[in-house]
C-alpha cells in the first residue's frame, strides 16, 4: 500500500513577526519548508508528497522545489487548517492508500518517528504522534481556572497524523460544516469512525511558532 505525505504549508505564520510566512524563513541555509520536505523526500517508505501552500506564494514554492522528485502536486490551501487538510486529502484519488498529514512548521521530525507511524499503519486506521505533557494544564472560563486535569492523562499532540485515506476522507465529509477542529484526529473521534492509536513522538519535534523557535531549531539542527 502506498504512503503519501500531505505537507500543510499554507498558514500565514503571523506570530513569527515576519513579512514572509514562516515556512519560507530560514533555519541555517534552508527554508523551514525545505527542511520539512527533506524528511519525507529521503524516506524510502514515502511514495509521494502533496504540498499545500498559500496561493500568493505559489511561485516561491515552485522555485524551491526543483530538486524534490517525490512532490506529485502543489496545490493552493484554504482559509483554515481544516480546509487545507480537506483539499490535500481530496487531491489523492486512490482510496486504497495511507496518508500522513504533517505541519510544515515541524521541520525536526525524525526518521525514527516517521517510520514508526508508517509501520503502525499496518495495524491501525488512525494514528497520532504525541508526547507527555511536562506542564500542568488548566481549563479556563471567563478568565478564571475552571478545572485542573490530571497531568498523567494528558499528552501534547504533534504531527504527523496518519490515516487510511478512505477513513479520513469520510471523517472530513461528515464534519464539513463544523469548523471547531484544529486537527484531523478530532474529526475521526467526533464521528466515532475508529480508535486513534498513539505513537510516541519526540520532544524536539517542535512547531515553529515564534521567532525564538527558529533560534532553538537552529541549535538543534547544529547538534
mmCIF file of C-alpha atoms in Angstrom:
data_model
loop_
_atom_site.group_PDB
_atom_site.id
_atom_site.type_symbol
_atom_site.label_atom_id
_atom_site.label_comp_id
_atom_site.label_asym_id
_atom_site.label_seq_id
_atom_site.Cartn_x
_atom_site.Cartn_y
_atom_site.Cartn_z
ATOM 1 C CA UNK A 1 0.000 0.000 0.000
ATOM 2 C CA UNK A 2 1.358 3.402 -0.956
ATOM 3 C CA UNK A 3 2.159 6.108 1.579
ATOM 4 C CA UNK A 4 1.514 9.740 0.692
ATOM 5 C CA UNK A 5 2.639 12.720 2.760
ATOM 6 C CA UNK A 6 0.468 15.832 2.821
ATOM 7 C CA UNK A 7 2.545 18.812 3.935
ATOM 8 C CA UNK A 8 0.389 21.662 5.215
ATOM 9 C CA UNK A 9 2.318 24.832 4.446
ATOM 10 C CA UNK A 10 -0.496 27.287 3.801
ATOM 11 C CA UNK A 11 -0.521 29.166 7.100
ATOM 12 C CA UNK A 12 0.279 32.855 7.376
ATOM 13 C CA UNK A 13 2.611 32.484 10.370
ATOM 14 C CA UNK A 14 1.816 35.953 11.749
ATOM 15 C CA UNK A 15 3.183 35.120 15.216
ATOM 16 C CA UNK A 16 6.665 34.777 13.731
ATOM 17 C CA UNK A 17 6.576 38.546 13.139
ATOM 18 C CA UNK A 18 7.960 38.478 9.596
ATOM 19 C CA UNK A 19 6.686 39.728 6.250
ATOM 20 C CA UNK A 20 7.062 36.231 4.798
ATOM 21 C CA UNK A 21 5.057 33.252 6.067
ATOM 22 C CA UNK A 22 7.208 31.235 8.470
ATOM 23 C CA UNK A 23 7.545 28.276 6.081
ATOM 24 C CA UNK A 24 9.760 30.470 3.895
ATOM 25 C CA UNK A 25 12.012 31.637 6.723
ATOM 26 C CA UNK A 26 15.416 30.002 7.019
ATOM 27 C CA UNK A 27 16.966 27.659 9.530
ATOM 28 C CA UNK A 28 20.622 27.750 8.565
ATOM 29 C CA UNK A 29 20.901 27.757 4.782
ATOM 30 C CA UNK A 30 17.487 26.229 4.031
ATOM 31 C CA UNK A 31 13.905 27.350 4.484
ATOM 32 C CA UNK A 32 11.660 25.626 7.006
ATOM 33 C CA UNK A 33 9.727 24.250 4.033
ATOM 34 C CA UNK A 34 12.844 22.638 2.576
ATOM 35 C CA UNK A 35 13.888 21.113 5.898
ATOM 36 C CA UNK A 36 10.435 19.544 6.274
ATOM 37 C CA UNK A 37 10.311 18.268 2.710
ATOM 38 C CA UNK A 38 13.783 16.729 3.108
ATOM 39 C CA UNK A 39 12.421 14.448 5.836
ATOM 40 C CA UNK A 40 9.817 12.910 3.559
ATOM 41 C CA UNK A 41 11.834 13.065 0.332
ATOM 42 C CA UNK A 42 14.614 10.945 1.832
ATOM 43 C CA UNK A 43 12.358 8.372 3.479
ATOM 44 C CA UNK A 44 12.189 5.242 1.339
ATOM 45 C CA UNK A 45 8.665 4.413 2.568
ATOM 46 C CA UNK A 46 7.138 7.633 1.207
ATOM 47 C CA UNK A 47 5.805 7.274 -2.343
ATOM 48 C CA UNK A 48 4.625 10.812 -2.991
ATOM 49 C CA UNK A 49 4.260 14.265 -1.444
ATOM 50 C CA UNK A 50 1.366 16.705 -1.775
ATOM 51 C CA UNK A 51 2.347 20.251 -0.854
ATOM 52 C CA UNK A 52 -0.428 22.634 0.237
ATOM 53 C CA UNK A 53 0.664 26.276 0.072
ATOM 54 C CA UNK A 54 -0.778 29.818 0.074
ATOM 55 C CA UNK A 55 -1.853 30.712 -3.449
ATOM 56 C CA UNK A 56 0.022 34.024 -3.392
ATOM 57 C CA UNK A 57 3.341 32.291 -2.626
ATOM 58 C CA UNK A 58 2.979 29.543 -5.198
ATOM 59 C CA UNK A 59 5.825 30.755 -7.409
ATOM 60 C CA UNK A 60 8.248 30.990 -4.476
ATOM 61 C CA UNK A 61 7.393 27.407 -3.532
ATOM 62 C CA UNK A 62 7.838 26.166 -7.097
ATOM 63 C CA UNK A 63 11.291 27.740 -7.294
ATOM 64 C CA UNK A 64 12.321 25.959 -4.089
ATOM 65 C CA UNK A 65 11.006 22.599 -5.257
ATOM 66 C CA UNK A 66 13.298 21.971 -8.227
ATOM 67 C CA UNK A 67 15.272 19.161 -6.571
ATOM 68 C CA UNK A 68 12.383 17.259 -4.998
ATOM 69 C CA UNK A 69 11.364 14.228 -7.043
ATOM 70 C CA UNK A 70 8.569 12.918 -4.798
ATOM 71 C CA UNK A 71 6.343 16.002 -4.995
ATOM 72 C CA UNK A 72 3.356 14.956 -7.074
ATOM 73 C CA UNK A 73 1.172 18.022 -6.540
ATOM 74 C CA UNK A 74 1.470 21.618 -5.362
ATOM 75 C CA UNK A 75 -1.985 22.903 -4.510
ATOM 76 C CA UNK A 76 -3.463 26.066 -3.036
ATOM 77 C CA UNK A 77 -4.584 25.865 0.586
ATOM 78 C CA UNK A 78 -7.795 27.047 2.181
ATOM 79 C CA UNK A 79 -8.652 29.653 4.783
ATOM 80 C CA UNK A 80 -8.235 27.252 7.726
ATOM 81 C CA UNK A 81 -6.048 24.267 8.563
ATOM 82 C CA UNK A 82 -9.105 22.013 8.335
ATOM 83 C CA UNK A 83 -9.924 23.302 4.867
ATOM 84 C CA UNK A 84 -6.315 22.913 3.698
ATOM 85 C CA UNK A 85 -6.239 19.353 5.010
ATOM 86 C CA UNK A 86 -9.508 18.611 3.201
ATOM 87 C CA UNK A 87 -8.105 19.983 -0.056
ATOM 88 C CA UNK A 88 -4.938 17.939 0.370
ATOM 89 C CA UNK A 89 -6.562 14.588 1.023
ATOM 90 C CA UNK A 90 -9.082 15.035 -1.766
ATOM 91 C CA UNK A 91 -6.296 15.671 -4.265
ATOM 92 C CA UNK A 92 -5.370 11.977 -3.934
ATOM 93 C CA UNK A 93 -7.739 9.828 -5.955
ATOM 94 C CA UNK A 94 -6.688 6.285 -4.991
ATOM 95 C CA UNK A 95 -8.563 5.497 -1.780
ATOM 96 C CA UNK A 96 -6.596 2.334 -1.020
ATOM 97 C CA UNK A 97 -3.542 4.088 0.412
ATOM 98 C CA UNK A 98 -2.170 5.729 3.543
ATOM 99 C CA UNK A 99 -1.806 9.460 4.151
ATOM 100 C CA UNK A 100 0.476 11.167 6.635
ATOM 101 C CA UNK A 101 -0.632 14.731 7.341
ATOM 102 C CA UNK A 102 2.209 16.879 8.641
ATOM 103 C CA UNK A 103 2.588 20.524 9.610
ATOM 104 C CA UNK A 104 5.319 22.160 7.554
ATOM 105 C CA UNK A 105 6.200 24.147 10.686
ATOM 106 C CA UNK A 106 7.587 20.962 12.296
ATOM 107 C CA UNK A 107 10.934 20.604 10.472
ATOM 108 C CA UNK A 108 12.571 18.494 13.211
ATOM 109 C CA UNK A 109 10.551 15.291 12.773
ATOM 110 C CA UNK A 110 12.876 12.299 12.999
ATOM 111 C CA UNK A 111 13.040 9.403 10.578
ATOM 112 C CA UNK A 112 12.501 7.064 13.532
ATOM 113 C CA UNK A 113 9.132 8.588 14.439
ATOM 114 C CA UNK A 114 8.126 8.747 10.779
ATOM 115 C CA UNK A 115 8.944 5.071 10.257
ATOM 116 C CA UNK A 116 7.102 4.130 13.449
ATOM 117 C CA UNK A 117 3.993 5.852 12.074
ATOM 118 C CA UNK A 118 4.209 4.071 8.721
ATOM 119 C CA UNK A 119 4.727 0.685 10.370
ATOM 120 C CA UNK A 120 1.758 1.247 12.693
ATOM 121 C CA UNK A 121 -0.499 1.857 9.683
ATOM 122 C CA UNK A 122 -0.229 -1.858 9.003
ATOM 123 C CA UNK A 123 -2.335 -2.451 12.117
ATOM 124 C CA UNK A 124 -4.318 0.741 12.738
ATOM 125 C CA UNK A 125 -6.523 3.009 10.641
ATOM 126 C CA UNK A 126 -5.797 6.236 12.536
ATOM 127 C CA UNK A 127 -2.609 7.325 14.300
ATOM 128 C CA UNK A 128 -1.454 10.394 16.183
ATOM 129 C CA UNK A 129 2.020 11.267 17.441
ATOM 130 C CA UNK A 130 2.130 12.724 20.930
ATOM 131 C CA UNK A 131 4.405 13.335 23.904
ATOM 132 C CA UNK A 132 3.539 13.506 27.625
ATOM 133 C CA UNK A 133 2.739 16.944 28.978
ATOM 134 C CA UNK A 134 5.536 18.153 31.239
ATOM 135 C CA UNK A 135 3.471 21.124 32.395
ATOM 136 C CA UNK A 136 0.262 21.239 34.353
ATOM 137 C CA UNK A 137 -2.565 22.329 32.040
ATOM 138 C CA UNK A 138 -5.528 24.354 33.262
ATOM 139 C CA UNK A 139 -9.009 24.677 31.839
ATOM 140 C CA UNK A 140 -10.215 28.280 31.973
ATOM 141 C CA UNK A 141 -13.522 30.059 31.726
ATOM 142 C CA UNK A 142 -14.143 33.826 31.901
ATOM 143 C CA UNK A 143 -10.571 34.488 32.948
ATOM 144 C CA UNK A 144 -10.658 32.037 35.850
ATOM 145 C CA UNK A 145 -9.406 28.490 36.407
ATOM 146 C CA UNK A 146 -12.312 26.110 35.938
ATOM 147 C CA UNK A 147 -10.502 22.782 36.211
ATOM 148 C CA UNK A 148 -7.017 21.285 36.512
ATOM 149 C CA UNK A 149 -6.961 17.953 34.658
ATOM 150 C CA UNK A 150 -4.732 15.114 35.825
ATOM 151 C CA UNK A 151 -1.418 15.688 34.026
ATOM 152 C CA UNK A 152 -0.773 11.943 33.902
ATOM 153 C CA UNK A 153 -3.696 11.623 31.487
ATOM 154 C CA UNK A 154 -2.600 14.477 29.205
ATOM 155 C CA UNK A 155 -0.333 14.428 26.166
ATOM 156 C CA UNK A 156 0.724 17.094 23.689
ATOM 157 C CA UNK A 157 -0.291 16.314 20.118
ATOM 158 C CA UNK A 158 2.242 16.564 17.306
ATOM 159 C CA UNK A 159 2.240 15.622 13.654
ATOM 160 C CA UNK A 160 2.254 13.592 11.503
ATOM 161 C CA UNK A 161 -1.269 12.338 11.974
ATOM 162 C CA UNK A 162 -1.755 9.283 9.808
ATOM 163 C CA UNK A 163 -4.768 7.531 8.326
ATOM 164 C CA UNK A 164 -6.186 5.191 5.779
ATOM 165 C CA UNK A 165 -7.199 7.709 3.123
ATOM 166 C CA UNK A 166 -10.787 6.480 2.820
ATOM 167 C CA UNK A 167 -11.258 6.912 6.586
ATOM 168 C CA UNK A 168 -10.038 10.494 6.826
ATOM 169 C CA UNK A 169 -11.976 11.471 3.704
ATOM 170 C CA UNK A 170 -15.157 10.172 5.327
ATOM 171 C CA UNK A 171 -14.350 11.979 8.587
ATOM 172 C CA UNK A 172 -13.985 15.285 6.746
ATOM 173 C CA UNK A 173 -17.199 14.783 4.778
ATOM 174 C CA UNK A 174 -19.171 14.062 7.949
ATOM 175 C CA UNK A 175 -17.875 17.264 9.576
ATOM 176 C CA UNK A 176 -17.521 19.556 6.569
ATOM 177 C CA UNK A 177 -19.817 22.181 8.131
ATOM 178 C CA UNK A 178 -18.120 22.089 11.539
ATOM 179 C CA UNK A 179 -15.030 24.294 11.822
ATOM 180 C CA UNK A 180 -14.355 23.756 15.529
ATOM 181 C CA UNK A 181 -11.386 21.477 14.884
ATOM 182 C CA UNK A 182 -7.641 22.093 14.820
ATOM 183 C CA UNK A 183 -6.524 18.607 13.796
ATOM 184 C CA UNK A 184 -7.701 15.611 11.806
ATOM 185 C CA UNK A 185 -7.821 13.075 14.630
ATOM 186 C CA UNK A 186 -10.564 15.135 16.234
ATOM 187 C CA UNK A 187 -12.726 14.591 13.172
ATOM 188 C CA UNK A 188 -12.275 10.827 13.356
ATOM 189 C CA UNK A 189 -13.108 10.773 17.059
ATOM 190 C CA UNK A 190 -16.140 13.030 16.688
ATOM 191 C CA UNK A 191 -17.745 10.678 14.192
ATOM 192 C CA UNK A 192 -16.555 7.567 16.073
ATOM 193 C CA UNK A 193 -15.103 6.126 12.885
ATOM 194 C CA UNK A 194 -12.068 4.493 14.504
ATOM 195 C CA UNK A 195 -9.900 4.409 17.584
ATOM 196 C CA UNK A 196 -6.816 6.615 17.320
ATOM 197 C CA UNK A 197 -3.577 4.821 18.157
ATOM 198 C CA UNK A 198 -0.788 6.840 19.800
ATOM 199 C CA UNK A 199 2.792 6.762 18.538
ATOM 200 C CA UNK A 200 5.426 8.179 20.875
ATOM 201 C CA UNK A 201 6.614 11.469 19.427
ATOM 202 C CA UNK A 202 9.791 13.431 20.071
ATOM 203 C CA UNK A 203 10.061 16.449 22.362
ATOM 204 C CA UNK A 204 12.282 18.141 19.761
ATOM 205 C CA UNK A 205 9.562 17.889 17.118
ATOM 206 C CA UNK A 206 8.514 21.434 17.948
ATOM 207 C CA UNK A 207 6.164 23.573 15.914
ATOM 208 C CA UNK A 208 7.833 26.776 14.765
ATOM 209 C CA UNK A 209 5.503 29.492 16.013
ATOM 210 C CA UNK A 210 7.528 32.360 17.470
ATOM 211 C CA UNK A 211 10.869 33.956 16.435
ATOM 212 C CA UNK A 212 12.698 32.251 19.308
ATOM 213 C CA UNK A 213 11.570 28.855 17.990
ATOM 214 C CA UNK A 214 13.715 29.408 14.905
ATOM 215 C CA UNK A 215 16.766 30.025 17.071
ATOM 216 C CA UNK A 216 16.037 26.861 19.053
ATOM 217 C CA UNK A 217 15.619 24.858 15.842
ATOM 218 C CA UNK A 218 18.954 26.185 14.552
ATOM 219 C CA UNK A 219 20.602 24.998 17.751
ATOM 220 C CA UNK A 220 19.064 21.524 17.458
ATOM 221 C CA UNK A 221 19.997 21.260 13.781
ATOM 222 C CA UNK A 222 23.613 22.138 14.549
ATOM 223 C CA UNK A 223 23.972 19.309 17.099
#
